[in-house]
Short mmCIF file of C-alpha atoms in Angstrom, two decimals:
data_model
loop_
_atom_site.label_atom_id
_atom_site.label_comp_id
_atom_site.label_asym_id
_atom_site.label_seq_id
_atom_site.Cartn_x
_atom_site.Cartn_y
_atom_site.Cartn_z
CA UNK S 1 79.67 141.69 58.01
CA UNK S 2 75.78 141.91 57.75
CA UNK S 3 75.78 138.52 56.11
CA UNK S 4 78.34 136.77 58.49
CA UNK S 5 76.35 138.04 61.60
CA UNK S 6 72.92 137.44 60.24
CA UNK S 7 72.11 141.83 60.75
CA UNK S 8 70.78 144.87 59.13
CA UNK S 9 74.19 147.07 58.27
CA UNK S 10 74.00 150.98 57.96
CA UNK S 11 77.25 152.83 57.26
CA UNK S 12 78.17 155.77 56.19
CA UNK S 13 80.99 156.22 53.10
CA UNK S 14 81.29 158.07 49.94
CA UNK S 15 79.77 157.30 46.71
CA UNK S 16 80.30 158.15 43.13
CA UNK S 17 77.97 158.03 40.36
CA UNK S 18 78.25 159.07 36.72
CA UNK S 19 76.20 162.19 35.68
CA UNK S 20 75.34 163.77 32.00
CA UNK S 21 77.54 166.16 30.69
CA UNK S 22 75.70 168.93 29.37
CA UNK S 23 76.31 172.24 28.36
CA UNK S 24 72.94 173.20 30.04
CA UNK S 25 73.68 176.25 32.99
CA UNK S 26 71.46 174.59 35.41
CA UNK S 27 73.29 171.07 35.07
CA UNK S 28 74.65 169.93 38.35
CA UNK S 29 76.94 167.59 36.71
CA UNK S 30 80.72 168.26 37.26
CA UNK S 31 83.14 168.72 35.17
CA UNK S 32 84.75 165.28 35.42
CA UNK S 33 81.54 163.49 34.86
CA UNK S 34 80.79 162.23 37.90
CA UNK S 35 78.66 163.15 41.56
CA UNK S 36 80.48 162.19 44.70
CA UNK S 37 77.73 162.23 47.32
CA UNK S 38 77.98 161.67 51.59
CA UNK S 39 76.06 158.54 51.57
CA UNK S 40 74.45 156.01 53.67
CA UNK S 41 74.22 151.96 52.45
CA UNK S 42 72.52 149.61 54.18
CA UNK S 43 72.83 145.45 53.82
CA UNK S 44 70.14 143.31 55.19
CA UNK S 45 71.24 140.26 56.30
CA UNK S 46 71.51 138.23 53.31
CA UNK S 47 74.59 141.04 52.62
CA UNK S 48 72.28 142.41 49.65
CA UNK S 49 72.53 145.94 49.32
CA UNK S 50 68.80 147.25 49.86
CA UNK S 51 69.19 150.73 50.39
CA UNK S 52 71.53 153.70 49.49
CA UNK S 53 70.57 157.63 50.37
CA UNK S 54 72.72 160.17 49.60
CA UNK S 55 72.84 163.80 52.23
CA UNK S 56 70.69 166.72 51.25
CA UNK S 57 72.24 169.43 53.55
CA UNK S 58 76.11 169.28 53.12
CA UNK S 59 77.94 171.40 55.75
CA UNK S 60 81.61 172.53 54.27
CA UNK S 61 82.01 169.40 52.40
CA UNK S 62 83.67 169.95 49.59
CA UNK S 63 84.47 166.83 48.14
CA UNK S 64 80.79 166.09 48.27
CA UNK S 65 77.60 167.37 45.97
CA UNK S 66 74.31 167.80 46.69
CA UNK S 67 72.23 165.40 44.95
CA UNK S 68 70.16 166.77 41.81
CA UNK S 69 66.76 166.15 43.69
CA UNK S 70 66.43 165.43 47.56
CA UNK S 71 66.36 161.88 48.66
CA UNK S 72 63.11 160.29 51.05
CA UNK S 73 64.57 156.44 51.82
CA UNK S 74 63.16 154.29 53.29
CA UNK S 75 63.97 150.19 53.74
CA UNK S 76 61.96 147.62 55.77
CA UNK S 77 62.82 144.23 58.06
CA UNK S 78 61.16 141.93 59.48
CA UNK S 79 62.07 142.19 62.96
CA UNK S 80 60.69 146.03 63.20
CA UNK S 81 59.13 147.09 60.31
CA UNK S 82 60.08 150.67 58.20
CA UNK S 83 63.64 152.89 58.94
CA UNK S 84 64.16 156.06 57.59
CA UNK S 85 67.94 157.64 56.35
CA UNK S 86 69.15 160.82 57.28
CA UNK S 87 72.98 161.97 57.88
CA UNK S 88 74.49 164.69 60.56
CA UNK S 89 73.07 168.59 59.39
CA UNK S 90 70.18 166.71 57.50
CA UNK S 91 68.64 167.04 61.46
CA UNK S 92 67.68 170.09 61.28
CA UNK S 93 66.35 170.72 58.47
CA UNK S 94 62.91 169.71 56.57
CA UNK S 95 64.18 167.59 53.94
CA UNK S 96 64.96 164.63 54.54
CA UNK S 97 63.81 164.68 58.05
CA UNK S 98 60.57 165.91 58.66
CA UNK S 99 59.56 164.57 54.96
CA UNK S 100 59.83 161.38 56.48
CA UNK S 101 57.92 161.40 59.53
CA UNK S 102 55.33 163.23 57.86
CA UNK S 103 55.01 160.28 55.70
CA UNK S 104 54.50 158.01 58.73
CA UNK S 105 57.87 157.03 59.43
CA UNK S 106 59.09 156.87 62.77
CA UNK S 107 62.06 155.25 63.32
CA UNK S 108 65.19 157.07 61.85
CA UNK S 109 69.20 156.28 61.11
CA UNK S 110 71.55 158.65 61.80
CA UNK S 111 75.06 158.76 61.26
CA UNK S 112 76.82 161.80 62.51
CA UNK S 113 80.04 163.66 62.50
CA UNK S 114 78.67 166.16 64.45
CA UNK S 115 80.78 169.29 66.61
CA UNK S 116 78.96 170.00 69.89
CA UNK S 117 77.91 173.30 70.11
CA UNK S 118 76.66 173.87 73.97
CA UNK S 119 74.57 175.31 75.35
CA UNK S 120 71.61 174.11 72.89
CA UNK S 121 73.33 171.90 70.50
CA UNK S 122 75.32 169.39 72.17
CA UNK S 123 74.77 165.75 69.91
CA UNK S 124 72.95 163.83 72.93
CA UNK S 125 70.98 166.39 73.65
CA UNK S 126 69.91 167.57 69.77
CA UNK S 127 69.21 163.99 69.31
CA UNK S 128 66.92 163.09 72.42
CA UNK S 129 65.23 166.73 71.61
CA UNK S 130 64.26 165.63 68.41
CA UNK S 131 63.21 162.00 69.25
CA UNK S 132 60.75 163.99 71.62
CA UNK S 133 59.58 166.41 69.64
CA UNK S 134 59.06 164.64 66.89
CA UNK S 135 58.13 161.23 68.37
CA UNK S 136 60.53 159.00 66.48
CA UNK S 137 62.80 156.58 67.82
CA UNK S 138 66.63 157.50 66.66
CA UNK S 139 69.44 155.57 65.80
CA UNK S 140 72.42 157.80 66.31
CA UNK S 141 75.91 156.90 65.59
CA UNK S 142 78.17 160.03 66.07
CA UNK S 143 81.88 160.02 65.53
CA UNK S 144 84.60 159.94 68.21
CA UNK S 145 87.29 162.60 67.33
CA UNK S 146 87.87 164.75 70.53
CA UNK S 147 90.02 167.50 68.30
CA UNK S 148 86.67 168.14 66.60
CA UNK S 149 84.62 168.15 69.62
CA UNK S 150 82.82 164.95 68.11
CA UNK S 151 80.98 163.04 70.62
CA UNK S 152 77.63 161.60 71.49
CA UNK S 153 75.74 158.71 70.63
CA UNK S 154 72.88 157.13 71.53
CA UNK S 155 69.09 155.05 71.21
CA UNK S 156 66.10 157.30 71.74
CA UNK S 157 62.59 156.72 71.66
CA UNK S 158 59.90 158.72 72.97
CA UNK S 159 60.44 156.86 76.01
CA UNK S 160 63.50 156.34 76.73
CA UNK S 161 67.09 157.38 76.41
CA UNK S 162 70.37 155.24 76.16
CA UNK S 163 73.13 157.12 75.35
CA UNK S 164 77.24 157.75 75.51
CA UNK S 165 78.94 160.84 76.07
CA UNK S 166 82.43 160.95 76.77
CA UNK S 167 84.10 163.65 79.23
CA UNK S 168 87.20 165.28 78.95
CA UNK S 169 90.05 163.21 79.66
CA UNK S 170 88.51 159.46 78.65
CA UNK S 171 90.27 157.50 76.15
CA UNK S 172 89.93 158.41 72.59
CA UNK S 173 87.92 155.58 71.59
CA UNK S 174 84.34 153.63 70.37
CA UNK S 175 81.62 152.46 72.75
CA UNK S 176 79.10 150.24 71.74
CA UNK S 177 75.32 150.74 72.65
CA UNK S 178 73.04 148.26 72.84
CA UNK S 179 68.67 148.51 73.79
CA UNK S 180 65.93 146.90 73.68
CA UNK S 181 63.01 149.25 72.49
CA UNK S 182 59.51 149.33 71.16
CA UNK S 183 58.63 149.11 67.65
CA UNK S 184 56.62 152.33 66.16
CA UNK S 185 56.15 151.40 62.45
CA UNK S 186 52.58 151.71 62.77
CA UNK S 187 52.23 149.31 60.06
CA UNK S 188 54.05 146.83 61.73
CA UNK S 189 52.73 147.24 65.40
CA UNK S 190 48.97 146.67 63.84
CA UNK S 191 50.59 143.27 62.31
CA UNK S 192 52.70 142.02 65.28
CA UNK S 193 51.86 141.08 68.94
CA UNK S 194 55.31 140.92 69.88
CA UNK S 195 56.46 144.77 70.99
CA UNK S 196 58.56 145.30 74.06
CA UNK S 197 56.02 147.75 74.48
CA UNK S 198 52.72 146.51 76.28
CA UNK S 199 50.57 149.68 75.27
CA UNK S 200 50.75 149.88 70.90
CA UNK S 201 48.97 153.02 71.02
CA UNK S 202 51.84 154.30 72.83
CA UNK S 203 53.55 153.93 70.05
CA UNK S 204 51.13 155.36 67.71
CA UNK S 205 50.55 158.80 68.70
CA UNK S 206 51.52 161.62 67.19
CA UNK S 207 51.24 163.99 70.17
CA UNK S 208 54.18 164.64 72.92
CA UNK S 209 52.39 163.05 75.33
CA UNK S 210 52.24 159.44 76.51
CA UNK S 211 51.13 157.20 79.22
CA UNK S 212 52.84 157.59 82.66
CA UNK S 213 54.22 161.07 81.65
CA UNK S 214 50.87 162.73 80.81
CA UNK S 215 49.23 164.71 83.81
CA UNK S 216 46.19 167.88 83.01
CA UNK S 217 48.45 170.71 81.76
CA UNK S 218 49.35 173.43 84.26
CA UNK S 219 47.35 176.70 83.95
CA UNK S 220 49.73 178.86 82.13
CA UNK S 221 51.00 182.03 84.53
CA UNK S 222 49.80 185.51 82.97
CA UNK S 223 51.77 188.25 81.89
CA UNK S 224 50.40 190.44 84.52
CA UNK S 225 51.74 188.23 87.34
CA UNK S 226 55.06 189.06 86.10
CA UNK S 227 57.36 192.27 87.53
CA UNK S 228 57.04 194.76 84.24
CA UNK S 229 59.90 196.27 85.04
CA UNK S 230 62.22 193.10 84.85
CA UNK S 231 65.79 194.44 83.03
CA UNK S 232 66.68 192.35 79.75
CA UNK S 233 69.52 192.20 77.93
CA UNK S 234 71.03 190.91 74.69
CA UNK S 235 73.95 188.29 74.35
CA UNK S 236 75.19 186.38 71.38
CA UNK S 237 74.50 181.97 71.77
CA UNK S 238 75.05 179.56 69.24
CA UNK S 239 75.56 183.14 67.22
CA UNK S 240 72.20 184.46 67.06
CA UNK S 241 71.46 187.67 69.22
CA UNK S 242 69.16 187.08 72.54
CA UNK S 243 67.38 188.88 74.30
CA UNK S 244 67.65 187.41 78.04
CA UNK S 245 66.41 188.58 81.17
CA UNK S 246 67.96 187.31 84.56
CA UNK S 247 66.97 184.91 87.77
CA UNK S 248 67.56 186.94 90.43
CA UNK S 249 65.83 184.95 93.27
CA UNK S 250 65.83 181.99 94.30
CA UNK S 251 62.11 181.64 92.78
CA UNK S 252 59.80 183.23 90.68
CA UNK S 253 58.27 184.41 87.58
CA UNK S 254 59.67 185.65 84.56
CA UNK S 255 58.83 186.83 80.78
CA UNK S 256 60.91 187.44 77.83
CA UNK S 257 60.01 188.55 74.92
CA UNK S 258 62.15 189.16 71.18
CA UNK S 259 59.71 191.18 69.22
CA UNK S 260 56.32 189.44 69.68
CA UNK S 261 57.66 186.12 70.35
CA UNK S 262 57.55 185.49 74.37
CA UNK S 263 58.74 183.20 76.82
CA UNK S 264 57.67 182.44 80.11
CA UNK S 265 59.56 180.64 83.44
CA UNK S 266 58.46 179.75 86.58
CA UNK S 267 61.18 178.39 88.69
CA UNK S 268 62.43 177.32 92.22
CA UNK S 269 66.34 176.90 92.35
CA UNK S 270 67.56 174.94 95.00
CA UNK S 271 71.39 175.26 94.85
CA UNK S 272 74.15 173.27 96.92
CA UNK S 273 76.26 174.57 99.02
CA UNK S 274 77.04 177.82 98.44
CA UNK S 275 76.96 177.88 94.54
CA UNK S 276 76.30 180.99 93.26
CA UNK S 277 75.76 180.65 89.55
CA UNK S 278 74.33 182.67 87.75
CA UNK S 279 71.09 181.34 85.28
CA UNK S 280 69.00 183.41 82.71
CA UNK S 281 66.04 183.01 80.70
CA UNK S 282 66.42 183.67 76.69
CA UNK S 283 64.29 184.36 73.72
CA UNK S 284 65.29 184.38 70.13
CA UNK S 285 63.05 184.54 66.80
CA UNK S 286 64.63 185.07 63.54
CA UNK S 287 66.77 183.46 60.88
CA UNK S 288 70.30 181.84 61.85
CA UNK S 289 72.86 182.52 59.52
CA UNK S 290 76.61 181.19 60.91
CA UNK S 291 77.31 178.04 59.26
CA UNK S 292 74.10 177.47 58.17
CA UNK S 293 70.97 179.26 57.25
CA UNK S 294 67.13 178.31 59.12
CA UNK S 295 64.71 179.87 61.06
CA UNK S 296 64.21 179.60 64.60
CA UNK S 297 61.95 180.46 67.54
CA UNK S 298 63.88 179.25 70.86
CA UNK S 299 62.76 179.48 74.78
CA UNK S 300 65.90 178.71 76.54
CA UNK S 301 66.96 178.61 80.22
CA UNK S 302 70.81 178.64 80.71
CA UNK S 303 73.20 178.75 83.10
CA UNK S 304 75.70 181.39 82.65
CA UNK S 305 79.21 180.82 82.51
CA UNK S 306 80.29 183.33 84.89
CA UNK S 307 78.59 185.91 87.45
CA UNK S 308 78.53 188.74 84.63
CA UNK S 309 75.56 188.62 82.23
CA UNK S 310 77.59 189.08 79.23
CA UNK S 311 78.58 185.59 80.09
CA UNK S 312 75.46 184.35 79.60
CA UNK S 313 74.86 182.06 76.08
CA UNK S 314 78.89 181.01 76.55
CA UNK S 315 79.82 177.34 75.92
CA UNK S 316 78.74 175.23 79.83
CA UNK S 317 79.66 172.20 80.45
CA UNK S 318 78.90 172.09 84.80
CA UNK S 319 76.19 173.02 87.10
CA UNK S 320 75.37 172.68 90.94
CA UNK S 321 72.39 174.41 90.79
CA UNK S 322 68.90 172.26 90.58
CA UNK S 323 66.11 173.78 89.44
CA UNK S 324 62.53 172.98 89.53
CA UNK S 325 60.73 174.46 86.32
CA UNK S 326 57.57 175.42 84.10
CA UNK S 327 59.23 176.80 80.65
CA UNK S 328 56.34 178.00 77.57
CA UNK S 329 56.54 179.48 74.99
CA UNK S 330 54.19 180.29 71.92
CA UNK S 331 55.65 178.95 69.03
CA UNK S 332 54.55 179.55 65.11
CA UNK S 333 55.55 175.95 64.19
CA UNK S 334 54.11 172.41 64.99
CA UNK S 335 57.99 171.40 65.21
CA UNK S 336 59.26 172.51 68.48
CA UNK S 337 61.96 169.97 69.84
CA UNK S 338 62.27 170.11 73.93
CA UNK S 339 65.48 169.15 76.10
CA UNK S 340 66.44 169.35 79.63
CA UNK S 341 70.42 169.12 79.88
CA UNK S 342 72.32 168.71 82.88
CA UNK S 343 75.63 168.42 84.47
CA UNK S 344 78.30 166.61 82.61
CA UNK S 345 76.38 166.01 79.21
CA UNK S 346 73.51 163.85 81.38
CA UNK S 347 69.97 163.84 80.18
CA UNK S 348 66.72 164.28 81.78
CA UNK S 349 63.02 162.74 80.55
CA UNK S 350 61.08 166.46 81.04
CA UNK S 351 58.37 164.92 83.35
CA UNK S 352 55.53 166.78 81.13
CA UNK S 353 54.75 168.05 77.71
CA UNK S 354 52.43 169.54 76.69
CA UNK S 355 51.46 170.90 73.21
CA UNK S 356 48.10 172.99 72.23
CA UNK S 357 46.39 173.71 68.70
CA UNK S 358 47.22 177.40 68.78
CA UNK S 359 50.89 176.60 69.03
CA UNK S 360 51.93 176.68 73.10
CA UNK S 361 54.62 174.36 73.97
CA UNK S 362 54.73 173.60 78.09
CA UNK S 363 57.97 171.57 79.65
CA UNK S 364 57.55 171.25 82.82
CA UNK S 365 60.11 169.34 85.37
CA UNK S 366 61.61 168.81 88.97
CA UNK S 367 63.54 166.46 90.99
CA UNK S 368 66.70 166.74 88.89
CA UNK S 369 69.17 164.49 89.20
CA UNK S 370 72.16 166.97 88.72
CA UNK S 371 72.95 170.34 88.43
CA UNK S 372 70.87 172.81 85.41
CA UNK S 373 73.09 173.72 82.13
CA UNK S 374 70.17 174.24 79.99
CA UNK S 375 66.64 173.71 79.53
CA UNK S 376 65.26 174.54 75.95
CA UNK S 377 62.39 174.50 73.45
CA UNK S 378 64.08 174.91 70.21
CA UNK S 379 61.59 176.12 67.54
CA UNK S 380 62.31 175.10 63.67
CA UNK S 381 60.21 176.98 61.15
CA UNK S 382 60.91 175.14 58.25
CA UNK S 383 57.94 177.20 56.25
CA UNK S 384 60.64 180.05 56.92
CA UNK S 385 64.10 178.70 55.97
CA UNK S 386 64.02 180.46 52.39
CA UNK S 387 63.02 183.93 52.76
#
């Protein structure tokens, strides 16, 4: 295929490869002889095979192995310089992900068979988060397999968003994407004139901010401008215990705090009609251990899935209410990836982002286009993963 159509080829597909039998206790080699590893190949367009990486972070595979040592790949073409490989869970976690853009690598491939777990970690709206956060472009290639809750695909840059998400009741079937997006090999963008792009350095920075986006960050509302006496409660989402507190008007100020990790909103909801859903502002900090073990710090703004508060953190797919917002948080991690979900899977570009040395992470946004179902600054700390 790559050879017929003149293209760089990733896919996804198993792989075996032989492995020393050894009586040694910390061998990893099977019994049969033989690794069978989740792996990504990729064909330039000669149909040579140039690349192969094979998944770090296996999640209930058991037809697959973890490879002896983890895996940084990289391959290059000529048309946009250096990709990284990474597959589904591998997202989330240090290796192979943020190995790679800490070695200067910015534009990732990502096959996916990845369940949708709302309200902070639908596909489209893990995958633009981290395209933000950590200023990458992403190729993501999810599967479609509705039983599953598979879904979500897309092209992200730190610019821009182009994405599928089917609803409930569409045909069971593929969609092609297709953009045209800047180059951010570094490498390449000091060798080539040609980006989409007319601003390089756009494409060069490290931070969360760029050009058009970028405004003088807001002064960030004190604790003391805040009712004390605000009720909070805790509710299980995505598993891990939150402590929330509630929007009760239609605007205002609000802190939450789990231990000495603290959020902060300040909001305006303008609702339609007469919707009277129910929203609340969450804080988590620990370890998360369901299907999966890594740390987290997360500010998240939800809407609640009924009018009780024990509802809030439940699975949301709707909202009517539009809500302009200022959502901060103090993180203790560099890796903090930002979203802004609303109504019927449908993304929003935060308008601002702001990031400072001492760790405080600023979204603010306004003029949505639909309804709220979350807004969220989802903390990794990688440093913490193993304790």
């Amino acid at each position: 295929m790559a050879r017929r159509h003149n293209l760089y080829l990733v896919a996804n597909m198993p792989d075996h490869q032989p492995c020393p039998l050894t009586t040694s206790p910390s061998s990893s080699c099977p019994s049969d002889g033989r690794w069978q590893f989740n792996t990504n190949v990729v064909f330039r367009s000669d149909g040579q095979l140039v690349a192969r990486y094979h998944k770090q972070n296996l999640y209930f595979e058991e037809a697959f192995d973890t490879p002896p040592q983890p895996e940084i790949i990289t391959f290059d073409t000529p048309f946009a310089g250096r990709f990284g490989l990474l597959i589904c869970f591998d997202i989330l976690f240090h290796e192979p992900t943020i190995s790679l853009v800490e070695r200067g690598v910015h534009q990732l491939i990502f096959p996916t068979a990845w369940m949708n777990e709302l309200p902070l970690l639908d596909s489209v709206q893990f995958q633009r988060a981290l395209s933000l956060g950590a200023n990458v472009t992403l190729l993501a290639a999810n599967l479609r397999f509705d039983q599953l809750l598979m879904k979500g695909s897309g092209i992200y840059t730190p610019f821009s968003a182009t994405y599928h998400h089917a609803r409930k009741g569409d045909p069971e079937e593929g969609r092609l994407l297709v953009a045209r997006i800047p180059v951010l090999d570094p490498l390449w963008v000091g060798q080539s004139t040609a980006t989409e792009e007319p601003s390089s350095s756009q494409a060069m920075d490290s931070g969360h901010c760029h050009q058009g986006s970028c405004f003088q960050p807001p002064t960030p509302a004190t604790a003391s401008a805040v009712s004390p006496s605000t009720p909070t409660f805790i509710s299980y989402m995505s598993h891990d215990p939150y402590t929330f507190v509630l929007l009760n008007e239609t605007e205002g100020k609000l802190n939450v705090c789990y231990g000495t990790f603290c959020c902060h909103l300040q909001y305006r909801q303008l609702p339609e009609g007469n919707s009277k859903e129910l929203y609340a502002l969450g804080a988590f900090s620990g370890t998360h251990t369901v299907n999966g073990r890594f740390a987290l710090q997360v500010c998240a703004l939800v809407r609640c899935a009924g009018s009780e508060a024990s509802s809030c953190g439940q699975e949301v797919e709707e909202a009517e209410t539009k809500m302009d917002f200022l959502l901060e948080g103090k993180f203790g991690t560099r890796y903090v990836y930002p979203s802004v979900l609303a109504s019927h899977m449908v993304l929003e570009q935060p308008e601002h982002l702001e990031k400072t040395a001492d760790g405080r992470m600023t979204m603010k946004h306004s003029n949505m286009t639909g309804g709220l179902v979350t807004a969220c600054l989802y903390g990794r700390m990688y440093h913490l993963d193993n304790e």
